[in-house]
Short mmCIF file of C-alpha atoms in Angstrom, two decimals:
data_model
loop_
_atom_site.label_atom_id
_atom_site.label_comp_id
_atom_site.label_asym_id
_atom_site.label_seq_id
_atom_site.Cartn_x
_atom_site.Cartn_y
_atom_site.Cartn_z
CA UNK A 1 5.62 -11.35 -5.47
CA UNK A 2 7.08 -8.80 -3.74
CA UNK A 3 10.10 -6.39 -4.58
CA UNK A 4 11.61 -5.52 -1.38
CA UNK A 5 12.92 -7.06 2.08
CA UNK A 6 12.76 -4.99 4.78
CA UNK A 7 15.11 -4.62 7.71
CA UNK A 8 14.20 -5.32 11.22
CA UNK A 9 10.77 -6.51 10.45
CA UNK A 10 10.06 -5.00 14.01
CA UNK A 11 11.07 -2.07 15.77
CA UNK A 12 10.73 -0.83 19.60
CA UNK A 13 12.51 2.26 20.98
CA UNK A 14 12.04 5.01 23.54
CA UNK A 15 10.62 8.59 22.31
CA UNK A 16 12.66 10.71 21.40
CA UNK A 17 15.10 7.93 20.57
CA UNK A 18 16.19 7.27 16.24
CA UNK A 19 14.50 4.86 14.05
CA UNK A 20 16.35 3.38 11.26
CA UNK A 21 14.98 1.12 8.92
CA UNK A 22 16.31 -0.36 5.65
CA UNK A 23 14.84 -1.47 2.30
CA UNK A 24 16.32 -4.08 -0.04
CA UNK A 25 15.00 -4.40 -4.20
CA UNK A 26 15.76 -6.63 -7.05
CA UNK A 27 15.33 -4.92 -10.41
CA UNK A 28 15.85 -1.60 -11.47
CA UNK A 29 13.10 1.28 -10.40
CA UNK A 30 12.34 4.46 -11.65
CA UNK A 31 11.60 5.44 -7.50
CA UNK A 32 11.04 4.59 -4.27
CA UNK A 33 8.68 5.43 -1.77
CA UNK A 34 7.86 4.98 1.75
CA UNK A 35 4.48 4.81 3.42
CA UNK A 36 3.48 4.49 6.81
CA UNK A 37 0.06 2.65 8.47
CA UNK A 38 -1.56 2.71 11.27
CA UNK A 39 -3.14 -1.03 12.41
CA UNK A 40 -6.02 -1.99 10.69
CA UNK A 41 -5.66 1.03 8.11
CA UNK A 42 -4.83 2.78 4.47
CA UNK A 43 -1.55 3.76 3.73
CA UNK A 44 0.01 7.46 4.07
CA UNK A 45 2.18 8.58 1.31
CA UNK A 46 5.54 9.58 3.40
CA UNK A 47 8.14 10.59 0.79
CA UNK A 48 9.55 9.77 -2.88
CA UNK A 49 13.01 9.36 -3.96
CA UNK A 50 13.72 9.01 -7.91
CA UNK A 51 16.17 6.82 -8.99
CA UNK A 52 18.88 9.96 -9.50
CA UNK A 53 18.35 11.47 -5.88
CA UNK A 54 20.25 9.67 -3.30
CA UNK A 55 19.10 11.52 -0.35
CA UNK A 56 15.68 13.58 0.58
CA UNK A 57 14.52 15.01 3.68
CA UNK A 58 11.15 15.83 4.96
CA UNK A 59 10.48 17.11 8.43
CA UNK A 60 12.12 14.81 10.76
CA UNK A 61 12.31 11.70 7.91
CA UNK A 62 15.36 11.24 5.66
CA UNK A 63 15.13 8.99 3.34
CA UNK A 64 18.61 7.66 1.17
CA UNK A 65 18.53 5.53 -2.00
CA UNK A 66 21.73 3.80 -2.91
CA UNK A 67 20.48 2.22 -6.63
CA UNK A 68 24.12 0.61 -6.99
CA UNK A 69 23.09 -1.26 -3.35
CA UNK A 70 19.23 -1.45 -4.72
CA UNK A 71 18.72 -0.63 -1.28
CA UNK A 72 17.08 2.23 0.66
CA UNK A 73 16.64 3.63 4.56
CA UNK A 74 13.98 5.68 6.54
CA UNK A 75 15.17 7.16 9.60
CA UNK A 76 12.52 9.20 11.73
CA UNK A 77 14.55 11.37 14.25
CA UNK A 78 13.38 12.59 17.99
CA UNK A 79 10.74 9.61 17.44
CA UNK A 80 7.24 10.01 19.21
CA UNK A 81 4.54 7.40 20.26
CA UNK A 82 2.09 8.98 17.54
CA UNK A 83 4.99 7.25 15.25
CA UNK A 84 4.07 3.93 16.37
CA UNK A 85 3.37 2.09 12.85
CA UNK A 86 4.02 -0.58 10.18
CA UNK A 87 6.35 1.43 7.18
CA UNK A 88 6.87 0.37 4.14
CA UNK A 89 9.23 0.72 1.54
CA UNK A 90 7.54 0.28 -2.30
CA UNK A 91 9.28 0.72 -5.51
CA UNK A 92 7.50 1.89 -8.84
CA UNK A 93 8.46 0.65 -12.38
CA UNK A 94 5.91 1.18 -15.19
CA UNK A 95 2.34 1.99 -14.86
CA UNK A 96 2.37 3.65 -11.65
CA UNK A 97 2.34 -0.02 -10.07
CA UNK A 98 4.03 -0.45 -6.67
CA UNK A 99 5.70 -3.74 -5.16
CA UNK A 100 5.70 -3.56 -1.64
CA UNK A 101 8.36 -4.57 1.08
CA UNK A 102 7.55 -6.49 3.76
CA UNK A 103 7.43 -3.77 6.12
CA UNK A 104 8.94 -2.93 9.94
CA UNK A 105 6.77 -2.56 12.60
CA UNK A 106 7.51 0.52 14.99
CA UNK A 107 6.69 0.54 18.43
CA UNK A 108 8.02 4.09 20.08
CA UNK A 109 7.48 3.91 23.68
CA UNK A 110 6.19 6.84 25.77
CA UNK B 1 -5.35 17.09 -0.60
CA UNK B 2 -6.85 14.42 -2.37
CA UNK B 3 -9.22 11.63 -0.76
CA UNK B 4 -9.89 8.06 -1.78
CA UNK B 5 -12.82 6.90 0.02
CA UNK B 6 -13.42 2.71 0.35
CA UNK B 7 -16.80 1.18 1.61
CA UNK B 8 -17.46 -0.52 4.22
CA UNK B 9 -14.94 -0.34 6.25
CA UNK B 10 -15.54 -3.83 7.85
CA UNK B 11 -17.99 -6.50 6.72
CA UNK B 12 -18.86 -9.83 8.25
CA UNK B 13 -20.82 -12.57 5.88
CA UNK B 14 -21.54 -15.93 5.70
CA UNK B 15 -19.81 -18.47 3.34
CA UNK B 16 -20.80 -18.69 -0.04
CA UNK B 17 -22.51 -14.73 -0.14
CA UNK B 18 -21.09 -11.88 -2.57
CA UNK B 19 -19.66 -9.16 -1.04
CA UNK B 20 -18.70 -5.99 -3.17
CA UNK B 21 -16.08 -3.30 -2.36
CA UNK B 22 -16.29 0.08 -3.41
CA UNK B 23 -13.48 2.51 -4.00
CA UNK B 24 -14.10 6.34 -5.12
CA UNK B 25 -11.42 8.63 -5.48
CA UNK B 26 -13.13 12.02 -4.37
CA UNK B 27 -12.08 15.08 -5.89
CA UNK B 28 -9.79 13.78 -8.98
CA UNK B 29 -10.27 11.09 -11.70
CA UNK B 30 -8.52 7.99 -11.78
CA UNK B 31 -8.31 5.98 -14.48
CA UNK B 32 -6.06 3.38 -12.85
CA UNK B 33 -7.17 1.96 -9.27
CA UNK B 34 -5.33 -0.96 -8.14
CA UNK B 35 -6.71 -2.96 -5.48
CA UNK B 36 -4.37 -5.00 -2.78
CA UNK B 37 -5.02 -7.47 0.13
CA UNK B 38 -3.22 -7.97 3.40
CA UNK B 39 -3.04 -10.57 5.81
CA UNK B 40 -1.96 -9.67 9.46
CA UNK B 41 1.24 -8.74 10.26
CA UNK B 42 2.27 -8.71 6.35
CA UNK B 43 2.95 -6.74 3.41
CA UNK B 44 0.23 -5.71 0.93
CA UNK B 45 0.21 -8.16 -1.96
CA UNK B 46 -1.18 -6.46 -5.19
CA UNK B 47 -3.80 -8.37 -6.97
CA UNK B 48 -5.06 -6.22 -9.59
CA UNK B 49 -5.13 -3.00 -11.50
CA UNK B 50 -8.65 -1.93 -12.57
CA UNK B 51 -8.40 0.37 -15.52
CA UNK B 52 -11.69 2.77 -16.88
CA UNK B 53 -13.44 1.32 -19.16
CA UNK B 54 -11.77 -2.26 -20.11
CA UNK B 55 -10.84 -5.25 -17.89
CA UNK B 56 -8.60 -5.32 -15.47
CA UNK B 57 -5.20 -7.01 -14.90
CA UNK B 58 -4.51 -9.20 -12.90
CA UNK B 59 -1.50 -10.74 -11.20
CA UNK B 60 -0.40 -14.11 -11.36
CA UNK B 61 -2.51 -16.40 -8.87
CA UNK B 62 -5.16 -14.05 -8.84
CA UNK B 63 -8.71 -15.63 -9.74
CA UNK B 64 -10.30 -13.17 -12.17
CA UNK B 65 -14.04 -15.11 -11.24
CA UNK B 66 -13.21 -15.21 -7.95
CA UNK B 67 -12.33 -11.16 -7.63
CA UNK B 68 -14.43 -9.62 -9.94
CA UNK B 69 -13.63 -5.57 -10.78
CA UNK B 70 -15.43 -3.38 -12.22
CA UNK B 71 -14.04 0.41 -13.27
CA UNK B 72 -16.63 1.67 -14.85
CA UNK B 73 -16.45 5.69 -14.20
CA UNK B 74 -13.11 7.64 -13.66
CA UNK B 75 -14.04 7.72 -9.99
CA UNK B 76 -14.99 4.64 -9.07
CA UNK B 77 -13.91 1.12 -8.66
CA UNK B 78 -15.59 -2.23 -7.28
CA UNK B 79 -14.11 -5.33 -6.30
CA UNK B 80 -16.41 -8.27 -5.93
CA UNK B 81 -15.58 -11.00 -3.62
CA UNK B 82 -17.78 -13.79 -5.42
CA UNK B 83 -18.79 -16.71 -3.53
CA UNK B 84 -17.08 -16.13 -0.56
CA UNK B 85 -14.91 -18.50 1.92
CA UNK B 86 -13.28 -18.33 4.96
CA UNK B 87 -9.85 -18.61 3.24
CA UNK B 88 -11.21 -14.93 2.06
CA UNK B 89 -10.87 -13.48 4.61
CA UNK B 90 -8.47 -10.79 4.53
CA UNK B 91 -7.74 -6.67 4.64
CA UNK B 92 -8.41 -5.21 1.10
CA UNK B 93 -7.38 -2.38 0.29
CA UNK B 94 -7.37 0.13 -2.54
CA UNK B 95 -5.46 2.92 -4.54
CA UNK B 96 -6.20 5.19 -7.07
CA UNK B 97 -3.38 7.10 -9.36
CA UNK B 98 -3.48 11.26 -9.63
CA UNK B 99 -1.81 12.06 -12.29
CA UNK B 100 -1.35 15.61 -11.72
CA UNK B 101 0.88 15.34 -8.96
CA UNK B 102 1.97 11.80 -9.95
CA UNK B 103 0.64 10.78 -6.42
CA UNK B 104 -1.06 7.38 -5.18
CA UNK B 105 -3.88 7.84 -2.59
CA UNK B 106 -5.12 4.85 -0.84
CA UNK B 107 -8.69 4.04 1.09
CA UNK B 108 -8.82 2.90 3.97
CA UNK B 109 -9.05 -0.37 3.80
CA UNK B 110 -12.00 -3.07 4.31
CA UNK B 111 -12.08 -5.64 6.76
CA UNK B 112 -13.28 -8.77 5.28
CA UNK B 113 -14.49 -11.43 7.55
CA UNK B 114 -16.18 -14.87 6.31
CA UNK B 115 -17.75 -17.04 8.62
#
């Protein structure tokens, strides 16, 4: 079953334009992480947030957790076509073993 | 950085054939894999974590003789798609845990298509 709901399942905005997307969970996690893939693909690890961080950057992605919300958001800023992708938020509890959200599909438009 | 490396890539067989997946992680060991499938347009459901050297777990509504994995070395895992149907048809697609940098790689993901 999966973990997390993910908000808009889909996506389309103009380069250089913002990209938000959010991440709802049910139980507690020890952290969060978002991945991005291209169609037909493997996943890319993007970023980790632990359950006592509440905001990370990295490059143009910023990632917040709010753990009293169980919810979480990517934004990608100055988006570019080459950031046309499904993400996906996935939380880890024991054993290294992610739950998936049901992921937003970005379309950034040249 | 580190590699995970799934074979093939895409496979089309006829109903009722084996097909095995293979999943290698490349320059560190792994002794947990976990293996995932994906229907279009949706999230990746997990089915299974293979762990070296005993059986695997497997997640509710998973068919353990349908899926058969095998970890038998700390770099490689195979999932067998026994006796294959239609309804199997699917995107699999694989991880493997580094511990060092408490990191999960995944392959690239195999195409399965049954006719």
């Amino acid at each position: 079953s999966q973990q997390g709901e993910e908000d808009p399942q889909a996506l389309s905005i103009q380069e250089g334009e913002n990209a938000t997307m959010n991440c709802s969970y049910k139980t507690s996690i020890n952290n969060l992480q978002w991945y991005r893939q291209n169609s037909g693909r493997g996943l890319v690890h993007l970023i980790l947030i632990r359950s006592n961080e509440r905001e990370k950057h990295s490059g143009r992605l910023r990632v917040t957790l709010d753990t009293s919300k169980k919810s979480s958001s990517l934004l990608i800023t100055a988006s570019r076509a080459a950031d046309t992708a499904s993400y996906f938020c996935a939380t880890g509890a024991a054993g290294n073993k992610l739950t998936f959200g049901g992921g937003t599909r970005v379309l950034v438009k040249p | 950085g580190a590699v995970v490396s799934q074979h093939p890539s895409r496979v089309i067989c006829k109903s009722g054939t084996s097909v095995k997946i293979e999943c290698r992680s490349l320059d560190f060991q792994a002794t947990t894999m976990f293996w995932y499938r994906q229907f279009p347009k949706q999230s990746l459901m997990l089915m299974a974590t293979s762990n070296e050297g005993s059986k695997a777990t497997y997640e509710q509504g998973v068919e353990k003789d349908k899926f058969l994995i095998n970890h038998a070395s700390l770099t490689l895992s195979t999932l067998t798609v026994t006796s294959a149907h239609p309804e199997d048809s699917s995107f699999y697609i694989c991880s493997a845990y580094r511990v060092t940098n408490e990191k999960l790689f995944f392959g690239s993901g195999t195409q399965l298509s049954v006719l």
